Coordinates of C-alpha atoms and ligand atoms in Angstrom, one line a residue:
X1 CA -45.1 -103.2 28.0
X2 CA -47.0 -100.5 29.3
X3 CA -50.5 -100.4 31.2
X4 CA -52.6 -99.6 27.7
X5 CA -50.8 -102.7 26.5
X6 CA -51.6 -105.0 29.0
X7 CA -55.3 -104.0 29.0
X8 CA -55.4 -104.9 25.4
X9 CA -53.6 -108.3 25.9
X10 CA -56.1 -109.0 29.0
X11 CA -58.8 -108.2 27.0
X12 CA -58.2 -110.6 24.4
X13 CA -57.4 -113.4 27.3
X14 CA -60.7 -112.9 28.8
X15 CA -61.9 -112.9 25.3
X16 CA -59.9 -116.5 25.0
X17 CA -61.0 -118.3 28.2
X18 CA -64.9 -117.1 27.6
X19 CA -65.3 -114.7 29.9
X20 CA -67.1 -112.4 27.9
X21 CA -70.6 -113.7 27.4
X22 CA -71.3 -110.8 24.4
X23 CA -69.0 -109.6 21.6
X24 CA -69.3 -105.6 23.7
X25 CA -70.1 -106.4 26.8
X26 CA -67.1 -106.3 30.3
X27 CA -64.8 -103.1 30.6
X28 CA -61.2 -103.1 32.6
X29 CA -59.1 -100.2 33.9
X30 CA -55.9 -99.6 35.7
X31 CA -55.1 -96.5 38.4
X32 CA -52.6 -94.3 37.5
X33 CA -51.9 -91.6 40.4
X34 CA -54.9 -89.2 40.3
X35 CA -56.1 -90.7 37.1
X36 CA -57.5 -94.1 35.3
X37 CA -57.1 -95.8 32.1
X38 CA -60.4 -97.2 31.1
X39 CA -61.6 -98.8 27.7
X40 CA -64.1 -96.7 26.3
X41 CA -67.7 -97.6 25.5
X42 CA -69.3 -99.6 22.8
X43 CA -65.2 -100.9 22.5
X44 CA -65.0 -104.6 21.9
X45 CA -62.8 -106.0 25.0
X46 CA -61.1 -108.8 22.7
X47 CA -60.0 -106.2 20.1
X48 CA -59.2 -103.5 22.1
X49 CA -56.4 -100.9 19.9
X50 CA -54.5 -98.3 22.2
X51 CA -57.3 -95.6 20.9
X52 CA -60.0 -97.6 22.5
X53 CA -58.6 -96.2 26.5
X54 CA -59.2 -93.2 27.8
X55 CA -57.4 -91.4 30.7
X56 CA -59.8 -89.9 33.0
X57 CA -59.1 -88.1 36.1
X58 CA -61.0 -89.2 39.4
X59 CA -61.8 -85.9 40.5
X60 CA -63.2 -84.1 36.9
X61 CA -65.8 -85.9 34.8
X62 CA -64.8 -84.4 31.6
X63 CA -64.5 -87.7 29.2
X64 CA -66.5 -90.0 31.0
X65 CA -69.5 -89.7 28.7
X66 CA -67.2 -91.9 26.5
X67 CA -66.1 -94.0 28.8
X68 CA -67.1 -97.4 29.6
X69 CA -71.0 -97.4 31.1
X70 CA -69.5 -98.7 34.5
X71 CA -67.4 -95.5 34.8
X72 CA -68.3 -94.5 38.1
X73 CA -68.5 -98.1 39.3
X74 CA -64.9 -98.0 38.6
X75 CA -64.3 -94.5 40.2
X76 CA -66.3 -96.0 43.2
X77 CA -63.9 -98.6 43.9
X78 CA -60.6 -97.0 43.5
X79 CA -61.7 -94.5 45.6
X80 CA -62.9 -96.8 48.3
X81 CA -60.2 -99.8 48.2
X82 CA -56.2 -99.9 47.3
X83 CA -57.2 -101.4 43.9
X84 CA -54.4 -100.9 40.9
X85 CA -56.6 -102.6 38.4
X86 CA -60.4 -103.4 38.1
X87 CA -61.8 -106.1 35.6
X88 CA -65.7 -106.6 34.7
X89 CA -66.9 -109.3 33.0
X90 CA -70.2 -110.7 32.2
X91 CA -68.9 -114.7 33.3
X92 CA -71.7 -117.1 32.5
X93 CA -71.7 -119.2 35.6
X94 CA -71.4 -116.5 38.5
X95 CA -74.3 -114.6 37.1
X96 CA -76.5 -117.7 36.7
X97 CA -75.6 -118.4 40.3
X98 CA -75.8 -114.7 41.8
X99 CA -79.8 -115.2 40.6
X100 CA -80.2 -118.2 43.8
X101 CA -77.5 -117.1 46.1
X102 CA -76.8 -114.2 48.4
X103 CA -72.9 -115.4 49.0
X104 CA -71.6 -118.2 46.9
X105 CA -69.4 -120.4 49.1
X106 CA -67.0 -122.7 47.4
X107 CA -67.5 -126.3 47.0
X108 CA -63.6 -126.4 45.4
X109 CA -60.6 -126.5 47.2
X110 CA -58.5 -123.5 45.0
X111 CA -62.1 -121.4 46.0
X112 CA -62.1 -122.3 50.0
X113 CA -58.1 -121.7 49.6
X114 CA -58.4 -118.4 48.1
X115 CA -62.1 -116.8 48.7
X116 CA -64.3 -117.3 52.3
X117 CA -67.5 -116.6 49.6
X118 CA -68.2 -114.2 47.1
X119 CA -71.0 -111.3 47.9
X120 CA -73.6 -111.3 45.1
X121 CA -74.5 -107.8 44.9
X122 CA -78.6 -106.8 44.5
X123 CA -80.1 -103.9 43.0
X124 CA -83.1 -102.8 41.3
X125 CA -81.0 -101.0 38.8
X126 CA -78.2 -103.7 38.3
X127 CA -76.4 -101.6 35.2
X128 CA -74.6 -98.3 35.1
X129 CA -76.2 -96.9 38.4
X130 CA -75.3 -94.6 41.2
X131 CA -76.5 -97.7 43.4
X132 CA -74.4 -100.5 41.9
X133 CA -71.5 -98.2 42.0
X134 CA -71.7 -97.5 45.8
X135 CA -72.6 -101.1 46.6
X136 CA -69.5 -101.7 45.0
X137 CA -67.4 -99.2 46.1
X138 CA -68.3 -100.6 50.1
X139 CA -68.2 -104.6 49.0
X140 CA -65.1 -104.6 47.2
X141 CA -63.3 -103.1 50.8
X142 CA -63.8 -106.8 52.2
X143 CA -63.2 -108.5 48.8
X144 CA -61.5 -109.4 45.8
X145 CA -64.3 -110.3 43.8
X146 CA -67.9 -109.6 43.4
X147 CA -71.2 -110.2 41.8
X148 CA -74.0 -108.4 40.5
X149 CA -76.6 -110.4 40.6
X150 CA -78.2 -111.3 37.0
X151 CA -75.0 -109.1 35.7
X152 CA -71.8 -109.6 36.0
X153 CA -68.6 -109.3 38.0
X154 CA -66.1 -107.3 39.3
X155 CA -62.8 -108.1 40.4
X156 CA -60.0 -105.6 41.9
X157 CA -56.4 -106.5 42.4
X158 CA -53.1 -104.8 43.1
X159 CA -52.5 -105.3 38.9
X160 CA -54.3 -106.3 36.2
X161 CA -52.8 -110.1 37.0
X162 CA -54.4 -110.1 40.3
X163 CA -57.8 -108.5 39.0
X164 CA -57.6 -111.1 36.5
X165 CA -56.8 -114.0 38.7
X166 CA -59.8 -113.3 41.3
X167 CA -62.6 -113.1 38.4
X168 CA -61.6 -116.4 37.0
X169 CA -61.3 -118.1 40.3
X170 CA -65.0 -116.4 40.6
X171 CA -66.0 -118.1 37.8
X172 CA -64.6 -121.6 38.4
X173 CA -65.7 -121.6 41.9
X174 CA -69.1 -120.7 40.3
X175 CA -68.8 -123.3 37.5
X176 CA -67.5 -126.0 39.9
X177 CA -70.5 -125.0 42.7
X178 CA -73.0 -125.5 39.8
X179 CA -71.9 -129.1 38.3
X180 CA -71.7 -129.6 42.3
X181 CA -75.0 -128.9 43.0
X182 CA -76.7 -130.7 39.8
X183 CA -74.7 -133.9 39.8
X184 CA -76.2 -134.2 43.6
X185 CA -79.7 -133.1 43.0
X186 CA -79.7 -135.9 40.4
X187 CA -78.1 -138.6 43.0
X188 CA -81.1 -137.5 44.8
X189 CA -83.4 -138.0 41.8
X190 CA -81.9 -141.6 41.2
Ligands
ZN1 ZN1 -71.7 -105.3 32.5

């Protein structure tokens, strides 16, 4: 299996456990030397066919008007951190949360085990900007995973696994921090 067809089969897993909130929404890309694979845009993450990735090349921007609307985010952070694969994904719960939280701490014991908290991002221009992509670029040194707020997130790992792994322990330390925190506001109410 090669890195195209792993981003396909990741795509259709994130697809699977409902990490796409919207049928075109989330890209996913893996590093390749001087270069990265990266689904193109308008491309539907849970269908993705070998044609739908693009090889760019970190250094010459020819192509990347195709390319996924988070392009530079991308570039951003493989040229800031050691990431081999980056996945984004609009995930329900971290982006309600990342609207009332600066850093989401974990209430769960997988989240303390694996994450300290996770940054929430904030920007004026949360999609497709220069800013988003620099904020990234600088977060992602320090973490796995991170959120735009009222966005999405963005995970890095040393493959597509580990990228994969980090955004859905994201998303259930988000989804287990918000049952947390409304089964004790209504103890408080009764
Ligand atoms: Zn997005």
């Amino acid at each position: 299996m090669d890195s195209i067809d792993e981003m396909i089969l990741i795509g259709k897993k994130l697809e699977s456990l409902g990490l796409i909130e919207s049928s075109h929404s989330g890209n996913i890309s893996v590093r390749n030397g001087n270069k990265f694979l990266i689904k193109k845009h308008g491309k539907m993450m849970g269908s993705l066919n070998r044609d739908d990735i693009i090889e760019l090349d970190f250094n010459d921007e020819k192509g990347y008007e195709i390319a996924s609307s988070e392009v530079y985010a991308h570039r951003s952070i493989y040229l800031n951190t050691d990431a081999k694969a980056i996945i984004h994904a609009h995930t329900p719960y971290a982006i309600t949360l990342s609207m009332f939280f600066e850093k989401i701490f974990p209430v769960d014991a997988e989240g303390k085990y694996y994450l300290e908290y996770i940054p929430v991002i904030i920007s004026e221009d949360p999609v497709a900007s220069k800013d988003i992509a620099e904020k990234l670029g600088s977060t992602l040194k320090d973490h796995y995973v991170a959120i735009v707020r009222g966005h999405g997130t963005f995970s890095r790992g040393k493959d597509l696994n580990e990228a994969l792994k980090y955004l859905t322990i994201c998303e259930s330390v988000s989804h287990l921090k918000y049952l947390y925190d409304l089964w004790n506001s209504n103890v408080h109410i009764c």
